[in-house]
PDB file of C-alpha atoms and ligand atoms in Angstrom:
ATOM      1  CA  UNK A   1     261.125 137.493  45.332  1.00 67.00           C
ATOM      2  CA  UNK A   2     262.793 136.624  48.929  1.00 83.00           C
ATOM      3  CA  UNK A   3     266.022 133.762  48.434  1.00 92.00           C
ATOM      4  CA  UNK A   4     265.563 130.230  49.816  1.00 96.00           C
ATOM      5  CA  UNK A   5     268.275 130.151  52.457  1.00 97.00           C
ATOM      6  CA  UNK A   6     269.079 126.234  53.124  1.00 97.00           C
ATOM      7  CA  UNK A   7     271.620 125.313  55.707  1.00 98.00           C
ATOM      8  CA  UNK A   8     272.964 122.039  55.858  1.00 97.00           C
ATOM      9  CA  UNK A   9     275.553 119.847  58.043  1.00 96.00           C
ATOM     10  CA  UNK A  10     278.686 120.404  56.420  1.00 97.00           C
ATOM     11  CA  UNK A  11     280.574 120.269  52.821  1.00 97.00           C
ATOM     12  CA  UNK A  12     279.592 117.266  51.975  1.00 97.00           C
ATOM     13  CA  UNK A  13     275.917 117.523  52.558  1.00 98.00           C
ATOM     14  CA  UNK A  14     276.307 120.897  50.680  1.00 98.00           C
ATOM     15  CA  UNK A  15     277.766 119.193  47.339  1.00 98.00           C
ATOM     16  CA  UNK A  16     275.044 116.437  47.709  1.00 98.00           C
ATOM     17  CA  UNK A  17     272.261 118.965  47.984  1.00 98.00           C
ATOM     18  CA  UNK A  18     273.754 120.978  45.229  1.00 98.00           C
ATOM     19  CA  UNK A  19     274.113 117.960  42.996  1.00 98.00           C
ATOM     20  CA  UNK A  20     270.520 116.930  43.327  1.00 98.00           C
ATOM     21  CA  UNK A  21     269.057 120.450  42.610  1.00 98.00           C
ATOM     22  CA  UNK A  22     271.596 120.843  39.494  1.00 98.00           C
ATOM     23  CA  UNK A  23     270.212 117.578  38.251  1.00 98.00           C
ATOM     24  CA  UNK A  24     266.659 118.548  38.572  1.00 98.00           C
ATOM     25  CA  UNK A  25     267.098 121.815  36.916  1.00 98.00           C
ATOM     26  CA  UNK A  26     268.869 120.481  34.039  1.00 98.00           C
ATOM     27  CA  UNK A  27     266.613 118.034  33.383  1.00 98.00           C
ATOM     28  CA  UNK A  28     263.685 120.374  33.727  1.00 98.00           C
ATOM     29  CA  UNK A  29     265.394 122.820  31.211  1.00 98.00           C
ATOM     30  CA  UNK A  30     266.559 120.121  28.677  1.00 98.00           C
ATOM     31  CA  UNK A  31     262.600 119.022  28.745  1.00 98.00           C
ATOM     32  CA  UNK A  32     261.443 122.573  28.520  1.00 97.00           C
ATOM     33  CA  UNK A  33     263.720 124.036  25.865  1.00 96.00           C
ATOM     34  CA  UNK A  34     266.155 121.006  24.708  1.00 97.00           C
ATOM     35  CA  UNK A  35     269.414 122.207  26.563  1.00 98.00           C
ATOM     36  CA  UNK A  36     270.598 123.663  30.086  1.00 98.00           C
ATOM     37  CA  UNK A  37     272.957 126.502  30.273  1.00 98.00           C
ATOM     38  CA  UNK A  38     275.099 127.216  33.324  1.00 98.00           C
ATOM     39  CA  UNK A  39     277.872 129.571  34.489  1.00 98.00           C
ATOM     40  CA  UNK A  40     280.358 127.573  36.798  1.00 98.00           C
ATOM     41  CA  UNK A  41     281.665 129.280  40.007  1.00 98.00           C
ATOM     42  CA  UNK A  42     285.347 129.249  40.619  1.00 96.00           C
ATOM     43  CA  UNK A  43     287.046 128.759  44.202  1.00 89.00           C
ATOM     44  CA  UNK A  44     287.169 125.875  46.374  1.00 89.00           C
ATOM     45  CA  UNK A  45     283.731 125.630  47.575  1.00 91.00           C
ATOM     46  CA  UNK A  46     282.152 124.186  44.187  1.00 97.00           C
ATOM     47  CA  UNK A  47     284.890 121.744  43.507  1.00 97.00           C
ATOM     48  CA  UNK A  48     283.212 119.230  45.519  1.00 97.00           C
ATOM     49  CA  UNK A  49     279.901 119.602  43.524  1.00 98.00           C
ATOM     50  CA  UNK A  50     281.643 119.349  40.149  1.00 98.00           C
ATOM     51  CA  UNK A  51     283.370 116.022  41.661  1.00 98.00           C
ATOM     52  CA  UNK A  52     280.061 114.777  42.703  1.00 98.00           C
ATOM     53  CA  UNK A  53     278.545 115.208  39.540  1.00 98.00           C
ATOM     54  CA  UNK A  54     281.099 113.278  37.885  1.00 98.00           C
ATOM     55  CA  UNK A  55     280.345 110.146  40.028  1.00 98.00           C
ATOM     56  CA  UNK A  56     278.090 107.703  38.399  1.00 98.00           C
ATOM     57  CA  UNK A  57     275.209 108.477  40.591  1.00 97.00           C
ATOM     58  CA  UNK A  58     274.946 111.844  39.464  1.00 98.00           C
ATOM     59  CA  UNK A  59     276.577 111.457  35.979  1.00 98.00           C
ATOM     60  CA  UNK A  60     273.630 109.170  34.736  1.00 98.00           C
ATOM     61  CA  UNK A  61     271.458 111.562  35.351  1.00 98.00           C
ATOM     62  CA  UNK A  62     272.375 114.241  33.297  1.00 98.00           C
ATOM     63  CA  UNK A  63     272.040 114.697  29.268  1.00 98.00           C
ATOM     64  CA  UNK A  64     275.584 115.967  29.178  1.00 98.00           C
ATOM     65  CA  UNK A  65     275.432 116.348  25.351  1.00 98.00           C
ATOM     66  CA  UNK A  66     272.424 119.368  26.008  1.00 98.00           C
ATOM     67  CA  UNK A  67     274.350 120.779  28.748  1.00 98.00           C
ATOM     68  CA  UNK A  68     276.698 123.897  28.082  1.00 98.00           C
ATOM     69  CA  UNK A  69     279.127 125.311  30.296  1.00 98.00           C
ATOM     70  CA  UNK A  70     280.071 128.759  30.926  1.00 99.00           C
ATOM     71  CA  UNK A  71     281.951 130.491  33.814  1.00 98.00           C
ATOM     72  CA  UNK A  72     280.956 133.456  36.045  1.00 98.00           C
ATOM     73  CA  UNK A  73     284.447 134.497  36.318  1.00 98.00           C
ATOM     74  CA  UNK A  74     287.933 133.578  35.191  1.00 98.00           C
ATOM     75  CA  UNK A  75     291.424 134.610  36.111  1.00 98.00           C
ATOM     76  CA  UNK A  76     293.833 135.865  33.680  1.00 98.00           C
ATOM     77  CA  UNK A  77     295.680 133.210  33.431  1.00 98.00           C
ATOM     78  CA  UNK A  78     296.193 130.026  30.746  1.00 98.00           C
ATOM     79  CA  UNK A  79     293.852 127.294  31.288  1.00 98.00           C
ATOM     80  CA  UNK A  80     296.147 124.778  32.276  1.00 98.00           C
ATOM     81  CA  UNK A  81     297.234 127.121  35.270  1.00 98.00           C
ATOM     82  CA  UNK A  82     296.674 125.943  38.788  1.00 97.00           C
ATOM     83  CA  UNK A  83     294.497 129.317  39.409  1.00 97.00           C
ATOM     84  CA  UNK A  84     292.532 128.491  36.575  1.00 98.00           C
ATOM     85  CA  UNK A  85     288.861 128.214  37.048  1.00 98.00           C
ATOM     86  CA  UNK A  86     288.425 126.454  33.641  1.00 98.00           C
ATOM     87  CA  UNK A  87     290.900 123.908  35.003  1.00 98.00           C
ATOM     88  CA  UNK A  88     289.195 123.223  38.432  1.00 98.00           C
ATOM     89  CA  UNK A  89     286.034 122.457  36.690  1.00 98.00           C
ATOM     90  CA  UNK A  90     287.606 120.680  33.901  1.00 98.00           C
ATOM     91  CA  UNK A  91     289.731 118.245  36.072  1.00 98.00           C
ATOM     92  CA  UNK A  92     286.677 117.875  38.631  1.00 98.00           C
ATOM     93  CA  UNK A  93     284.020 117.356  36.088  1.00 98.00           C
ATOM     94  CA  UNK A  94     284.323 118.279  32.097  1.00 98.00           C
ATOM     95  CA  UNK A  95     287.119 115.975  31.767  1.00 98.00           C
ATOM     96  CA  UNK A  96     285.137 112.986  33.342  1.00 98.00           C
ATOM     97  CA  UNK A  97     281.712 112.800  31.622  1.00 98.00           C
ATOM     98  CA  UNK A  98     281.074 112.948  27.830  1.00 97.00           C
ATOM     99  CA  UNK A  99     280.395 116.654  27.019  1.00 97.00           C
ATOM    100  CA  UNK A 100     280.888 117.732  23.480  1.00 98.00           C
ATOM    101  CA  UNK A 101     283.944 120.196  23.411  1.00 97.00           C
ATOM    102  CA  UNK A 102     281.736 122.641  21.627  1.00 98.00           C
ATOM    103  CA  UNK A 103     279.167 122.768  25.098  1.00 98.00           C
ATOM    104  CA  UNK A 104     282.309 124.021  26.902  1.00 98.00           C
ATOM    105  CA  UNK A 105     282.578 128.055  26.307  1.00 98.00           C
ATOM    106  CA  UNK A 106     285.251 128.993  28.475  1.00 98.00           C
ATOM    107  CA  UNK A 107     286.891 132.378  29.045  1.00 98.00           C
ATOM    108  CA  UNK A 108     290.159 133.116  27.500  1.00 98.00           C
ATOM    109  CA  UNK A 109     292.253 133.880  30.274  1.00 98.00           C
ATOM    110  CA  UNK A 110     295.341 133.449  28.404  1.00 98.00           C
ATOM    111  CA  UNK A 111     294.690 136.634  26.181  1.00 98.00           C
ATOM    112  CA  UNK A 112     294.497 140.175  27.165  1.00 98.00           C
ATOM    113  CA  UNK A 113     291.857 140.460  29.719  1.00 98.00           C
ATOM    114  CA  UNK A 114     289.879 143.104  27.978  1.00 98.00           C
ATOM    115  CA  UNK A 115     290.021 141.217  24.684  1.00 98.00           C
ATOM    116  CA  UNK A 116     288.733 138.039  26.574  1.00 98.00           C
ATOM    117  CA  UNK A 117     286.189 139.741  27.919  1.00 98.00           C
ATOM    118  CA  UNK A 118     284.852 141.200  24.435  1.00 98.00           C
ATOM    119  CA  UNK A 119     285.463 137.894  22.870  1.00 98.00           C
ATOM    120  CA  UNK A 120     283.370 136.458  25.848  1.00 98.00           C
ATOM    121  CA  UNK A 121     280.525 138.609  25.627  1.00 97.00           C
ATOM    122  CA  UNK A 122     280.185 137.860  21.989  1.00 96.00           C
ATOM    123  CA  UNK A 123     280.124 134.132  22.692  1.00 98.00           C
ATOM    124  CA  UNK A 124     277.082 134.961  25.428  1.00 97.00           C
ATOM    125  CA  UNK A 125     275.083 137.120  22.668  1.00 95.00           C
ATOM    126  CA  UNK A 126     275.550 134.438  20.329  1.00 96.00           C
ATOM    127  CA  UNK A 127     274.679 131.643  22.271  1.00 97.00           C
ATOM    128  CA  UNK A 128     271.415 133.391  23.490  1.00 96.00           C
ATOM    129  CA  UNK A 129     270.828 135.234  20.367  1.00 90.00           C
ATOM    130  CA  UNK A 130     270.809 138.492  21.731  1.00 83.00           C
ATOM    131  CA  UNK A 131     272.196 141.290  19.335  1.00 71.00           C
ATOM    132  CA  UNK A 132     274.653 144.316  20.580  1.00 64.00           C
ATOM    133  CA  UNK A 133     271.581 146.364  21.586  1.00 58.00           C
ATOM    134  CA  UNK A 134     271.167 147.290  25.239  1.00 58.00           C
ATOM    135  CA  UNK A 135     268.993 143.942  26.613  1.00 63.00           C
ATOM    136  CA  UNK A 136     267.924 142.257  29.480  1.00 77.00           C
ATOM    137  CA  UNK A 137     270.955 140.127  29.594  1.00 89.00           C
ATOM    138  CA  UNK A 138     272.028 136.250  29.243  1.00 95.00           C
ATOM    139  CA  UNK A 139     269.273 134.195  30.663  1.00 95.00           C
ATOM    140  CA  UNK A 140     271.367 131.497  32.020  1.00 98.00           C
ATOM    141  CA  UNK A 141     269.283 128.570  33.443  1.00 98.00           C
ATOM    142  CA  UNK A 142     271.568 128.519  36.510  1.00 98.00           C
ATOM    143  CA  UNK A 143     274.475 130.475  37.786  1.00 98.00           C
ATOM    144  CA  UNK A 144     276.415 129.234  40.546  1.00 98.00           C
ATOM    145  CA  UNK A 145     278.007 131.422  42.711  1.00 98.00           C
ATOM    146  CA  UNK A 146     280.496 131.595  45.744  1.00 98.00           C
ATOM    147  CA  UNK A 147     280.754 134.211  48.209  1.00 98.00           C
ATOM    148  CA  UNK A 148     284.022 135.714  49.421  1.00 98.00           C
ATOM    149  CA  UNK A 149     285.139 136.441  53.054  1.00 98.00           C
ATOM    150  CA  UNK A 150     285.334 140.270  52.076  1.00 98.00           C
ATOM    151  CA  UNK A 151     281.555 140.142  50.338  1.00 98.00           C
ATOM    152  CA  UNK A 152     282.963 139.688  46.692  1.00 98.00           C
ATOM    153  CA  UNK A 153     281.200 137.136  44.118  1.00 98.00           C
ATOM    154  CA  UNK A 154     282.332 136.150  40.843  1.00 98.00           C
ATOM    155  CA  UNK A 155     285.162 138.733  40.490  1.00 98.00           C
ATOM    156  CA  UNK A 156     282.924 141.629  41.138  1.00 98.00           C
ATOM    157  CA  UNK A 157     285.292 143.120  44.381  1.00 98.00           C
ATOM    158  CA  UNK A 158     284.738 145.825  46.715  1.00 98.00           C
ATOM    159  CA  UNK A 159     285.403 149.205  45.691  1.00 98.00           C
ATOM    160  CA  UNK A 160     286.030 148.190  41.757  1.00 98.00           C
ATOM    161  CA  UNK A 161     284.418 149.927  38.564  1.00 98.00           C
ATOM    162  CA  UNK A 162     283.092 146.562  37.660  1.00 98.00           C
ATOM    163  CA  UNK A 163     280.356 147.065  40.311  1.00 98.00           C
ATOM    164  CA  UNK A 164     279.144 150.070  38.113  1.00 98.00           C
ATOM    165  CA  UNK A 165     279.180 148.523  34.784  1.00 97.00           C
ATOM    166  CA  UNK A 166     275.903 148.290  33.239  1.00 94.00           C
ATOM    167  CA  UNK A 167     276.255 148.182  29.256  1.00 93.00           C
ATOM    168  CA  UNK A 168     278.278 145.410  28.993  1.00 96.00           C
ATOM    169  CA  UNK A 169     277.693 141.621  30.156  1.00 97.00           C
ATOM    170  CA  UNK A 170     281.427 140.910  30.821  1.00 98.00           C
ATOM    171  CA  UNK A 171     284.022 143.178  31.954  1.00 98.00           C
ATOM    172  CA  UNK A 172     287.791 143.130  32.950  1.00 98.00           C
ATOM    173  CA  UNK A 173     289.920 144.998  35.639  1.00 98.00           C
ATOM    174  CA  UNK A 174     293.001 144.872  37.418  1.00 98.00           C
ATOM    175  CA  UNK A 175     292.172 143.767  40.948  1.00 98.00           C
ATOM    176  CA  UNK A 176     294.605 145.165  43.851  1.00 97.00           C
ATOM    177  CA  UNK A 177     293.339 142.695  46.279  1.00 95.00           C
ATOM    178  CA  UNK A 178     294.254 139.455  44.656  1.00 96.00           C
ATOM    179  CA  UNK A 179     296.931 141.425  42.444  1.00 97.00           C
ATOM    180  CA  UNK A 180     296.031 139.896  38.962  1.00 97.00           C
ATOM    181  CA  UNK A 181     293.519 140.693  36.232  1.00 98.00           C
ATOM    182  CA  UNK A 182     290.081 139.080  36.485  1.00 98.00           C
ATOM    183  CA  UNK A 183     287.380 138.566  33.663  1.00 98.00           C
ATOM    184  CA  UNK A 184     283.739 138.531  34.954  1.00 98.00           C
ATOM    185  CA  UNK A 185     280.225 138.461  34.167  1.00 98.00           C
ATOM    186  CA  UNK A 186     278.684 142.136  35.473  1.00 98.00           C
ATOM    187  CA  UNK A 187     275.825 142.508  37.685  1.00 98.00           C
ATOM    188  CA  UNK A 188     273.301 142.830  34.803  1.00 96.00           C
ATOM    189  CA  UNK A 189     274.578 139.746  33.296  1.00 97.00           C
ATOM    190  CA  UNK A 190     274.274 137.588  36.402  1.00 98.00           C
ATOM    191  CA  UNK A 191     270.864 139.506  37.402  1.00 97.00           C
ATOM    192  CA  UNK A 192     269.442 138.241  34.335  1.00 96.00           C
ATOM    193  CA  UNK A 193     269.616 134.600  35.263  1.00 97.00           C
ATOM    194  CA  UNK A 194     266.531 132.273  35.566  1.00 96.00           C
ATOM    195  CA  UNK A 195     268.029 130.682  38.639  1.00 98.00           C
ATOM    196  CA  UNK A 196     271.033 131.304  40.998  1.00 98.00           C
ATOM    197  CA  UNK A 197     272.427 128.843  43.522  1.00 98.00           C
ATOM    198  CA  UNK A 198     275.140 130.469  46.372  1.00 98.00           C
ATOM    199  CA  UNK A 199     277.367 127.838  47.693  1.00 98.00           C
ATOM    200  CA  UNK A 200     279.073 128.832  50.858  1.00 98.00           C
ATOM    201  CA  UNK A 201     280.772 127.037  53.074  1.00 98.00           C
ATOM    202  CA  UNK A 202     283.489 127.656  56.102  1.00 98.00           C
ATOM    203  CA  UNK A 203     282.915 129.497  59.437  1.00 98.00           C
ATOM    204  CA  UNK A 204     285.088 132.506  57.798  1.00 98.00           C
ATOM    205  CA  UNK A 205     282.188 133.309  55.933  1.00 98.00           C
ATOM    206  CA  UNK A 206     279.437 133.350  58.846  1.00 98.00           C
ATOM    207  CA  UNK A 207     280.062 137.118  59.645  1.00 98.00           C
ATOM    208  CA  UNK A 208     279.820 137.911  55.821  1.00 98.00           C
ATOM    209  CA  UNK A 209     276.640 135.871  55.190  1.00 98.00           C
ATOM    210  CA  UNK A 210     275.209 137.606  58.033  1.00 98.00           C
ATOM    211  CA  UNK A 211     276.323 141.001  56.798  1.00 98.00           C
ATOM    212  CA  UNK A 212     274.906 140.098  53.091  1.00 98.00           C
ATOM    213  CA  UNK A 213     271.838 138.942  53.894  1.00 98.00           C
ATOM    214  CA  UNK A 214     270.434 140.948  57.063  1.00 97.00           C
ATOM    215  CA  UNK A 215     272.993 143.851  57.150  1.00 97.00           C
ATOM    216  CA  UNK A 216     272.951 147.249  55.881  1.00 98.00           C
ATOM    217  CA  UNK A 217     272.793 147.772  52.130  1.00 98.00           C
ATOM    218  CA  UNK A 218     276.124 148.760  51.585  1.00 98.00           C
ATOM    219  CA  UNK A 219     276.975 147.208  48.088  1.00 98.00           C
ATOM    220  CA  UNK A 220     280.673 149.042  47.402  1.00 98.00           C
ATOM    221  CA  UNK A 221     281.783 146.851  50.486  1.00 98.00           C
ATOM    222  CA  UNK A 222     279.538 143.750  49.888  1.00 98.00           C
ATOM    223  CA  UNK A 223     279.124 143.428  46.286  1.00 98.00           C
ATOM    224  CA  UNK A 224     277.096 140.280  46.811  1.00 98.00           C
ATOM    225  CA  UNK A 225     274.116 142.728  47.605  1.00 98.00           C
ATOM    226  CA  UNK A 226     273.814 143.861  44.010  1.00 98.00           C
ATOM    227  CA  UNK A 227     272.591 140.406  42.909  1.00 98.00           C
ATOM    228  CA  UNK A 228     269.220 140.997  43.155  1.00 96.00           C
ATOM    229  CA  UNK A 229     267.593 139.565  40.043  1.00 94.00           C
ATOM    230  CA  UNK A 230     264.152 140.572  39.385  1.00 89.00           C
ATOM    231  CA  UNK A 231     262.861 137.301  38.385  1.00 89.00           C
ATOM    232  CA  UNK A 232     265.208 134.581  39.235  1.00 93.00           C
ATOM    233  CA  UNK A 233     264.861 131.644  41.915  1.00 95.00           C
ATOM    234  CA  UNK A 234     267.907 132.486  44.387  1.00 98.00           C
ATOM    235  CA  UNK A 235     268.860 129.882  46.659  1.00 98.00           C
ATOM    236  CA  UNK A 236     271.941 130.229  49.233  1.00 98.00           C
ATOM    237  CA  UNK A 237     272.929 126.504  50.181  1.00 98.00           C
ATOM    238  CA  UNK A 238     274.858 127.350  53.453  1.00 98.00           C
ATOM    239  CA  UNK A 239     276.983 124.555  55.277  1.00 98.00           C
ATOM    240  CA  UNK A 240     276.368 124.738  59.336  1.00 98.00           C
ATOM    241  CA  UNK A 241     279.578 127.000  59.892  1.00 98.00           C
ATOM    242  CA  UNK A 242     278.371 129.589  57.228  1.00 98.00           C
ATOM    243  CA  UNK A 243     274.876 129.750  58.633  1.00 98.00           C
ATOM    244  CA  UNK A 244     276.227 129.888  62.001  1.00 98.00           C
ATOM    245  CA  UNK A 245     274.993 133.958  62.481  1.00 98.00           C
ATOM    246  CA  UNK A 246     271.937 134.016  60.635  1.00 96.00           C
TER     247      UNK A 246
HETATM  248  C1  6PG B   1     286.844 133.007  42.329  1.00 50.70           C
HETATM  249  C2  6PG B   1     285.519 132.537  42.497  1.00 50.70           C
HETATM  250  C3  6PG B   1     284.930 133.551  43.771  1.00 50.70           C
HETATM  251  C4  6PG B   1     284.598 132.515  44.823  1.00 50.70           C
HETATM  252  C5  6PG B   1     284.867 133.163  46.167  1.00 50.70           C
HETATM  253  C6  6PG B   1     284.478 132.163  47.340  1.00 50.70           C
HETATM  254  O1  6PG B   1     287.259 133.012  41.233  1.00 50.70           O
HETATM  255  O2  6PG B   1     287.675 132.690  43.065  1.00 50.70           O
HETATM  256  O3  6PG B   1     284.471 133.154  41.140  1.00 50.70           O
HETATM  257  O4  6PG B   1     284.081 134.336  43.463  1.00 50.70           O
HETATM  258  O5  6PG B   1     283.409 131.884  44.279  1.00 50.70           O
HETATM  259  O6  6PG B   1     285.760 133.627  46.129  1.00 50.70           O
HETATM  260  O7  6PG B   1     285.591 131.043  47.167  1.00 50.70           O
HETATM  261  P1  6PG B   1     285.732 129.815  47.926  1.00 50.70           P
HETATM  262  O8  6PG B   1     284.650 129.172  47.400  1.00 50.70           O
HETATM  263  O9  6PG B   1     286.788 128.975  47.409  1.00 50.70           O
HETATM  264  O10 6PG B   1     285.456 130.147  49.297  1.00 50.70           O
END
């Protein structure tokens, strides 16, 4: 299925467009199966989306008690650490709306990274009711993804073993490029999603967007190219600068 590619003017327009899609999908999935499961992205780009969802205009449109929050990846730091993806989303959104604590399924970045990965995978298998046997993966209603200028997404960094994990849904690895342990959804886990929305902004991403979408297939250098879900609706939301080379 070819991805939808939508370019909007700037970061503010990106956040608005993403918020409208988030709300629409949440309503659709809650109507369809009484809950909405979303894996959040870390980094700076999605923060504007999370803050916008917490504003009255959007917050009143989501039945938060039926929304379940997960993360696509996490840094191996405690939840109160400034680098924590959980902290970023908690401060911008989760602490601002009435989400039951049991609906927030964070990755335990404060634990040993491998232990946190095993724990998080068990959480996913219980939530999606899939046994330990090999299976398709966690069918998130929505996964939000960012794109690093180096072609990484989630914590799937170039030239890491993480790129080759096919058995587990969650894995951990020390990432030399950022000098920290990371815990991340693996390629098969991300590719099992029903909907994927990429949020990419800034001129520094333009060449990478072009390479990922239009260039040769070289997933070791551009792990974002590994995200090729068989049955998901994939949407690239780009601001003008990030879309300037496609
Ligand atoms: C993380 C994110 C990471 C992020 C990209 C883009 O933990 O950092 O999961 O994959 O999405 O690095 O980050 P920006 O949106 O801040 O450019």
